Amino acid sequence: MQIIKTIDSLRQALKPLAKQGKSIGLVPTMGALHAGHGALIKASVNDCDVTVVSVFLNPIQFGKNEDLDKYPKRLEADAKLAESIGADFVFAPSVEEMYPDGDPLTMVRDEALESLYCGAYRPGHFRGVLTVVSKLFLISGADHAYFGEKDYQQVFLIERMVKDLCFDIQIHRVKIVREESGLALSSRNEYLTDEEKARSLGISLGLKQAKEAYDAGERGVMKIRDTVVKSILANRGQVQFVEVVSQKTLQKFNAGMLGPDDKAVILVAAFFGKTRLIDNIELN
Ligand code: AMP
């Protein structure tokens, strides 16, 4: 496996492989890889001839008061993990390599959904994500790209961007990988103290309870939502949002009942201590 740091050298490495008809899979990450990223890499290795894992802590998707500076960095360990799963390349460019002129003047935005849910609390976040993901698609020329459902709004927006802008790439969703306890794996879990980590199970437990209630016939949007809110509050978490939204459109189901054709997903963001965690569960 090769670690590549420049756009030119990645293109030089991948173009001949593409010419030989080899399929290229891309797994975009911000590093501090864990088994959740591992599942994405594995899916790419299974499907594609060549797998590229990008490790890039993208500054333009972080707000001023967010955790860019303290985000965990460990390229060597990341490369080892990627290699052990069968990745062929790790692409780890510097910020200067990706943004040689400072913040880009041209950015990709989803005008409809960028200000909802996570976007409402992280202004500019999704345009930073869509812009860097577009760049990675164009740099790699990948045929397939892999994203986790952990970041549900993100994968939804990327699928929509690919459709809207005719990117010639197939997006694959990978299910959330959880600890045995239920906690969704995240690089940010490293910020949690043991005590906060134990309390943060309030999120996944609440989601599980809401799904169980749905499976037992509960269709009231507020009841489903409140099950999750209560579980987070009972564990002294701070709710940022809990919303029951459409899997198809990401629009919110307001109070009322879910109909038989309403495919819903519950999106959650909550703080435990200073750490913001997100999670979700599909209801059918
Ligand atoms: P990140 O490094 O946090 O930007 O994540 C890179 C990719 O890994 C994104 O597509 C995430 O959705 C995905 N990912 C992160 N955590 C998990 C998880 N627990 N299960 C599945 N995918 C994940």
Short mmCIF file of N, CA, C and O in Angstrom, two decimals, residues 184-273:
data_model
loop_
_atom_site.label_atom_id
_atom_site.label_comp_id
_atom_site.label_asym_id
_atom_site.label_seq_id
_atom_site.Cartn_x
_atom_site.Cartn_y
_atom_site.Cartn_z
N ALA A 184 -22.66 4.31 18.73
CA ALA A 184 -22.15 4.37 17.36
C ALA A 184 -20.68 4.77 17.39
O ALA A 184 -20.32 5.74 18.07
N LEU A 185 -19.83 4.04 16.68
CA LEU A 185 -18.41 4.39 16.66
C LEU A 185 -18.22 5.76 16.03
O LEU A 185 -18.88 6.10 15.06
N SER A 186 -17.32 6.53 16.61
CA SER A 186 -17.01 7.86 16.08
C SER A 186 -15.62 8.26 16.58
O SER A 186 -15.25 7.92 17.71
N SER A 187 -14.88 8.96 15.74
CA SER A 187 -13.57 9.45 16.18
C SER A 187 -13.74 10.37 17.38
O SER A 187 -12.85 10.50 18.22
N ARG A 188 -14.89 11.03 17.46
CA ARG A 188 -15.14 11.98 18.56
C ARG A 188 -15.45 11.29 19.89
O ARG A 188 -15.43 11.94 20.93
N ASN A 189 -15.71 9.97 19.87
CA ASN A 189 -15.94 9.27 21.15
C ASN A 189 -14.71 9.36 22.04
O ASN A 189 -14.80 9.23 23.26
N GLU A 190 -13.54 9.58 21.42
CA GLU A 190 -12.30 9.68 22.20
C GLU A 190 -12.30 10.88 23.14
O GLU A 190 -11.53 10.92 24.10
N TYR A 191 -13.14 11.85 22.87
CA TYR A 191 -13.22 13.02 23.76
C TYR A 191 -13.96 12.70 25.07
O TYR A 191 -13.87 13.45 26.03
N LEU A 192 -14.78 11.64 25.05
CA LEU A 192 -15.66 11.37 26.19
C LEU A 192 -14.87 10.79 27.37
O LEU A 192 -14.01 9.92 27.18
N THR A 193 -15.19 11.24 28.59
CA THR A 193 -14.68 10.56 29.77
C THR A 193 -15.46 9.24 29.90
O THR A 193 -16.50 9.07 29.25
N ASP A 194 -14.98 8.33 30.74
CA ASP A 194 -15.68 7.04 30.90
C ASP A 194 -17.12 7.27 31.35
O ASP A 194 -18.05 6.60 30.89
N GLU A 195 -17.25 8.25 32.22
CA GLU A 195 -18.59 8.52 32.78
C GLU A 195 -19.51 9.10 31.69
O GLU A 195 -20.66 8.69 31.55
N GLU A 196 -18.98 10.01 30.88
CA GLU A 196 -19.78 10.57 29.78
C GLU A 196 -20.13 9.50 28.75
O GLU A 196 -21.23 9.47 28.21
N LYS A 197 -19.16 8.63 28.53
CA LYS A 197 -19.38 7.56 27.54
C LYS A 197 -20.53 6.65 27.99
O LYS A 197 -21.38 6.27 27.19
N ALA A 198 -20.54 6.34 29.29
CA ALA A 198 -21.62 5.49 29.83
C ALA A 198 -22.96 6.21 29.67
O ALA A 198 -23.96 5.61 29.24
N ARG A 199 -22.99 7.50 29.97
CA ARG A 199 -24.25 8.25 29.86
C ARG A 199 -24.69 8.42 28.41
O ARG A 199 -25.87 8.48 28.11
N SER A 200 -23.70 8.47 27.51
CA SER A 200 -24.04 8.74 26.10
C SER A 200 -24.83 7.59 25.47
O SER A 200 -25.42 7.74 24.41
N LEU A 201 -24.85 6.45 26.16
CA LEU A 201 -25.67 5.34 25.68
C LEU A 201 -27.14 5.71 25.67
O LEU A 201 -27.96 5.04 25.04
N GLY A 202 -27.48 6.79 26.37
CA GLY A 202 -28.86 7.30 26.35
C GLY A 202 -29.34 7.54 24.92
O GLY A 202 -30.53 7.39 24.63
N ILE A 203 -28.42 7.88 24.02
CA ILE A 203 -28.83 8.14 22.62
C ILE A 203 -29.26 6.83 21.95
O ILE A 203 -30.38 6.71 21.46
N SER A 204 -28.34 5.86 21.92
CA SER A 204 -28.65 4.63 21.17
C SER A 204 -29.77 3.84 21.85
O SER A 204 -30.60 3.23 21.17
N LEU A 205 -29.81 3.92 23.19
CA LEU A 205 -30.91 3.25 23.90
C LEU A 205 -32.25 3.87 23.54
O LEU A 205 -33.23 3.17 23.29
N GLY A 206 -32.28 5.18 23.52
CA GLY A 206 -33.51 5.90 23.18
C GLY A 206 -33.97 5.57 21.76
O GLY A 206 -35.15 5.35 21.50
N LEU A 207 -32.99 5.51 20.85
CA LEU A 207 -33.33 5.18 19.45
C LEU A 207 -33.88 3.75 19.36
O LEU A 207 -34.84 3.49 18.64
N LYS A 208 -33.25 2.86 20.14
CA LYS A 208 -33.69 1.46 20.12
C LYS A 208 -35.11 1.35 20.67
O LYS A 208 -35.97 0.67 20.11
N GLN A 209 -35.34 2.08 21.78
CA GLN A 209 -36.69 2.04 22.37
C GLN A 209 -37.73 2.61 21.41
O GLN A 209 -38.83 2.10 21.28
N ALA A 210 -37.36 3.69 20.71
CA ALA A 210 -38.30 4.30 19.76
C ALA A 210 -38.61 3.32 18.63
O ALA A 210 -39.76 3.20 18.20
N LYS A 211 -37.60 2.63 18.17
CA LYS A 211 -37.80 1.64 17.08
C LYS A 211 -38.67 0.49 17.58
O LYS A 211 -39.54 0.01 16.85
N GLU A 212 -38.43 0.07 18.83
CA GLU A 212 -39.25 -1.02 19.39
C GLU A 212 -40.71 -0.58 19.49
O GLU A 212 -41.62 -1.34 19.18
N ALA A 213 -40.91 0.68 19.91
CA ALA A 213 -42.28 1.20 20.00
C ALA A 213 -42.91 1.25 18.61
O ALA A 213 -44.07 0.85 18.43
N TYR A 214 -42.13 1.71 17.62
CA TYR A 214 -42.64 1.75 16.24
C TYR A 214 -43.01 0.34 15.78
O TYR A 214 -44.09 0.11 15.23
N ASP A 215 -42.12 -0.62 16.04
CA ASP A 215 -42.37 -2.00 15.61
C ASP A 215 -43.59 -2.58 16.30
O ASP A 215 -44.26 -3.47 15.77
N ALA A 216 -43.88 -2.08 17.52
CA ALA A 216 -45.05 -2.57 18.26
C ALA A 216 -46.32 -1.81 17.85
O ALA A 216 -47.39 -2.02 18.44
N GLY A 217 -46.19 -0.89 16.89
CA GLY A 217 -47.40 -0.23 16.37
C GLY A 217 -47.51 1.26 16.64
O GLY A 217 -48.44 1.91 16.16
N GLU A 218 -46.60 1.82 17.43
CA GLU A 218 -46.67 3.27 17.70
C GLU A 218 -46.42 4.06 16.41
O GLU A 218 -45.44 3.81 15.71
N ARG A 219 -47.31 5.00 16.09
CA ARG A 219 -47.13 5.81 14.88
C ARG A 219 -47.14 7.31 15.17
O ARG A 219 -47.00 8.12 14.26
N GLY A 220 -47.30 7.67 16.43
CA GLY A 220 -47.34 9.10 16.79
C GLY A 220 -45.94 9.71 16.71
O GLY A 220 -45.02 9.25 17.40
N VAL A 221 -45.79 10.73 15.87
CA VAL A 221 -44.46 11.33 15.65
C VAL A 221 -43.90 11.88 16.97
O VAL A 221 -42.73 11.64 17.30
N MET A 222 -44.75 12.59 17.73
CA MET A 222 -44.26 13.20 18.97
C MET A 222 -43.89 12.14 20.00
O MET A 222 -42.91 12.27 20.73
N LYS A 223 -44.70 11.07 20.04
CA LYS A 223 -44.40 9.99 21.01
C LYS A 223 -43.06 9.34 20.68
O LYS A 223 -42.26 9.05 21.57
N ILE A 224 -42.85 9.09 19.39
CA ILE A 224 -41.60 8.44 18.96
C ILE A 224 -40.42 9.36 19.30
O ILE A 224 -39.41 8.95 19.87
N ARG A 225 -40.59 10.64 18.98
CA ARG A 225 -39.54 11.63 19.22
C ARG A 225 -39.24 11.74 20.72
O ARG A 225 -38.07 11.73 21.14
N ASP A 226 -40.32 11.81 21.52
CA ASP A 226 -40.15 12.02 22.95
C ASP A 226 -39.44 10.85 23.64
O ASP A 226 -38.76 11.02 24.65
N THR A 227 -39.63 9.65 23.10
CA THR A 227 -38.94 8.48 23.66
C THR A 227 -37.43 8.72 23.63
O THR A 227 -36.71 8.42 24.59
N VAL A 228 -36.95 9.27 22.53
CA VAL A 228 -35.52 9.49 22.38
C VAL A 228 -35.08 10.66 23.27
O VAL A 228 -34.07 10.56 23.99
N VAL A 229 -35.86 11.73 23.26
CA VAL A 229 -35.51 12.92 24.07
C VAL A 229 -35.41 12.52 25.54
O VAL A 229 -34.44 12.87 26.23
N LYS A 230 -36.41 11.77 26.01
CA LYS A 230 -36.44 11.37 27.43
C LYS A 230 -35.21 10.56 27.80
O LYS A 230 -34.63 10.73 28.88
N SER A 231 -34.83 9.64 26.92
CA SER A 231 -33.70 8.77 27.21
C SER A 231 -32.39 9.59 27.31
O SER A 231 -31.54 9.31 28.16
N ILE A 232 -32.28 10.60 26.46
CA ILE A 232 -31.07 11.44 26.50
C ILE A 232 -31.07 12.28 27.79
O ILE A 232 -30.06 12.35 28.50
N LEU A 233 -32.23 12.88 28.08
CA LEU A 233 -32.31 13.72 29.29
C LEU A 233 -32.10 12.91 30.56
O LEU A 233 -31.45 13.36 31.50
N ALA A 234 -32.64 11.67 30.57
CA ALA A 234 -32.50 10.81 31.74
C ALA A 234 -31.03 10.50 32.01
O ALA A 234 -30.65 10.19 33.13
N ASN A 235 -30.21 10.59 30.96
CA ASN A 235 -28.77 10.34 31.11
C ASN A 235 -27.97 11.64 31.15
O ASN A 235 -26.77 11.64 30.87
N ARG A 236 -28.69 12.72 31.48
CA ARG A 236 -28.09 14.06 31.61
C ARG A 236 -27.32 14.50 30.36
O ARG A 236 -26.28 15.13 30.43
N GLY A 237 -27.87 14.12 29.21
CA GLY A 237 -27.34 14.66 27.95
C GLY A 237 -28.10 15.92 27.61
O GLY A 237 -29.17 16.19 28.17
N GLN A 238 -27.51 16.70 26.71
CA GLN A 238 -28.16 17.94 26.27
C GLN A 238 -28.61 17.72 24.83
O GLN A 238 -27.76 17.46 23.97
N VAL A 239 -29.91 17.79 24.61
CA VAL A 239 -30.43 17.51 23.26
C VAL A 239 -30.18 18.73 22.36
O VAL A 239 -30.54 19.85 22.73
N GLN A 240 -29.56 18.53 21.22
CA GLN A 240 -29.50 19.62 20.23
C GLN A 240 -30.72 19.51 19.32
O GLN A 240 -31.46 20.46 19.16
N PHE A 241 -30.94 18.35 18.74
CA PHE A 241 -32.20 18.11 18.05
C PHE A 241 -32.49 16.62 18.01
O PHE A 241 -31.58 15.79 18.02
N VAL A 242 -33.77 16.31 18.02
CA VAL A 242 -34.25 14.96 17.72
C VAL A 242 -35.40 15.18 16.75
O VAL A 242 -36.37 15.86 17.09
N GLU A 243 -35.27 14.67 15.52
CA GLU A 243 -36.32 14.89 14.53
C GLU A 243 -36.67 13.59 13.83
O GLU A 243 -35.79 12.78 13.54
N VAL A 244 -37.96 13.43 13.57
CA VAL A 244 -38.42 12.28 12.78
C VAL A 244 -38.62 12.81 11.35
O VAL A 244 -39.43 13.71 11.14
N VAL A 245 -37.82 12.29 10.42
CA VAL A 245 -37.82 12.87 9.07
C VAL A 245 -37.99 11.76 8.03
O VAL A 245 -37.80 10.57 8.32
N SER A 246 -38.32 12.18 6.82
CA SER A 246 -38.52 11.22 5.73
C SER A 246 -37.18 10.72 5.20
O SER A 246 -36.28 11.52 4.92
N GLN A 247 -37.06 9.40 5.04
CA GLN A 247 -35.84 8.84 4.44
C GLN A 247 -35.68 9.33 3.01
O GLN A 247 -34.57 9.44 2.51
N LYS A 248 -36.80 9.59 2.34
CA LYS A 248 -36.76 9.92 0.91
C LYS A 248 -36.42 11.38 0.66
O LYS A 248 -35.72 11.70 -0.30
N THR A 249 -36.93 12.27 1.52
CA THR A 249 -36.77 13.71 1.24
C THR A 249 -36.01 14.45 2.33
O THR A 249 -35.62 15.60 2.14
N LEU A 250 -35.86 13.81 3.47
CA LEU A 250 -35.27 14.41 4.66
C LEU A 250 -36.12 15.55 5.24
O LEU A 250 -35.67 16.31 6.10
N GLN A 251 -37.34 15.66 4.75
CA GLN A 251 -38.24 16.67 5.35
C GLN A 251 -38.82 16.12 6.64
O GLN A 251 -39.05 14.91 6.78
N LYS A 252 -39.09 17.05 7.57
CA LYS A 252 -39.56 16.69 8.90
C LYS A 252 -41.01 16.20 8.87
O LYS A 252 -41.83 16.79 8.18
N PHE A 253 -41.32 15.13 9.60
CA PHE A 253 -42.71 14.80 9.87
C PHE A 253 -43.09 15.60 11.10
O PHE A 253 -42.48 15.44 12.16
N ASN A 254 -44.06 16.49 10.96
CA ASN A 254 -44.47 17.25 12.12
C ASN A 254 -45.44 16.41 12.94
O ASN A 254 -45.68 15.25 12.61
N ALA A 255 -45.95 16.97 14.02
CA ALA A 255 -46.86 16.22 14.89
C ALA A 255 -47.91 15.51 14.04
O ALA A 255 -48.21 15.95 12.94
N GLY A 256 -48.46 14.43 14.53
CA GLY A 256 -49.41 13.65 13.76
C GLY A 256 -48.94 12.22 13.73
O GLY A 256 -48.10 11.83 14.55
N MET A 257 -49.51 11.46 12.82
CA MET A 257 -49.19 10.03 12.79
C MET A 257 -48.43 9.70 11.50
O MET A 257 -48.71 10.26 10.45
N LEU A 258 -47.50 8.76 11.61
CA LEU A 258 -46.82 8.27 10.41
C LEU A 258 -47.79 7.36 9.66
O LEU A 258 -48.45 6.51 10.26
N GLY A 259 -47.88 7.55 8.35
CA GLY A 259 -48.76 6.71 7.54
C GLY A 259 -48.05 5.43 7.12
O GLY A 259 -46.84 5.29 7.32
N PRO A 260 -48.79 4.48 6.55
CA PRO A 260 -48.20 3.19 6.16
C PRO A 260 -47.07 3.34 5.13
O PRO A 260 -46.17 2.50 5.09
N ASP A 261 -47.10 4.39 4.32
CA ASP A 261 -46.05 4.55 3.30
C ASP A 261 -44.95 5.51 3.74
O ASP A 261 -44.04 5.80 2.97
N ASP A 262 -45.05 6.03 4.95
CA ASP A 262 -44.05 6.99 5.43
C ASP A 262 -42.82 6.25 5.93
O ASP A 262 -42.84 5.66 7.01
N LYS A 263 -41.76 6.31 5.14
CA LYS A 263 -40.50 5.70 5.61
C LYS A 263 -39.75 6.78 6.37
O LYS A 263 -39.34 7.78 5.79
N ALA A 264 -39.57 6.54 7.66
CA ALA A 264 -39.00 7.59 8.51
C ALA A 264 -37.65 7.18 9.07
O ALA A 264 -37.31 6.00 9.15
N VAL A 265 -36.88 8.18 9.44
CA VAL A 265 -35.63 7.96 10.16
C VAL A 265 -35.59 9.01 11.27
O VAL A 265 -36.04 10.14 11.07
N ILE A 266 -35.09 8.60 12.43
CA ILE A 266 -34.95 9.56 13.53
C ILE A 266 -33.51 10.05 13.53
O ILE A 266 -32.57 9.25 13.61
N LEU A 267 -33.34 11.36 13.42
CA LEU A 267 -32.00 11.97 13.46
C LEU A 267 -31.79 12.62 14.82
O LEU A 267 -32.67 13.31 15.32
N VAL A 268 -30.61 12.41 15.39
CA VAL A 268 -30.31 12.94 16.73
C VAL A 268 -28.96 13.62 16.76
O VAL A 268 -27.99 13.12 16.16
N ALA A 269 -28.88 14.75 17.46
CA ALA A 269 -27.59 15.30 17.87
C ALA A 269 -27.73 15.69 19.34
O ALA A 269 -28.73 16.32 19.73
N ALA A 270 -26.75 15.30 20.15
CA ALA A 270 -26.81 15.63 21.57
C ALA A 270 -25.40 15.79 22.12
O ALA A 270 -24.45 15.21 21.59
N PHE A 271 -25.31 16.58 23.17
CA PHE A 271 -24.03 16.78 23.84
C PHE A 271 -23.95 15.94 25.11
O PHE A 271 -24.91 15.88 25.90
N PHE A 272 -22.82 15.30 25.32
CA PHE A 272 -22.49 14.73 26.63
C PHE A 272 -21.20 15.40 27.05
O PHE A 272 -20.17 15.25 26.38
N GLY A 273 -21.29 16.20 28.11
CA GLY A 273 -20.17 17.09 28.41
C GLY A 273 -20.02 18.04 27.24
O GLY A 273 -21.01 18.58 26.73
#
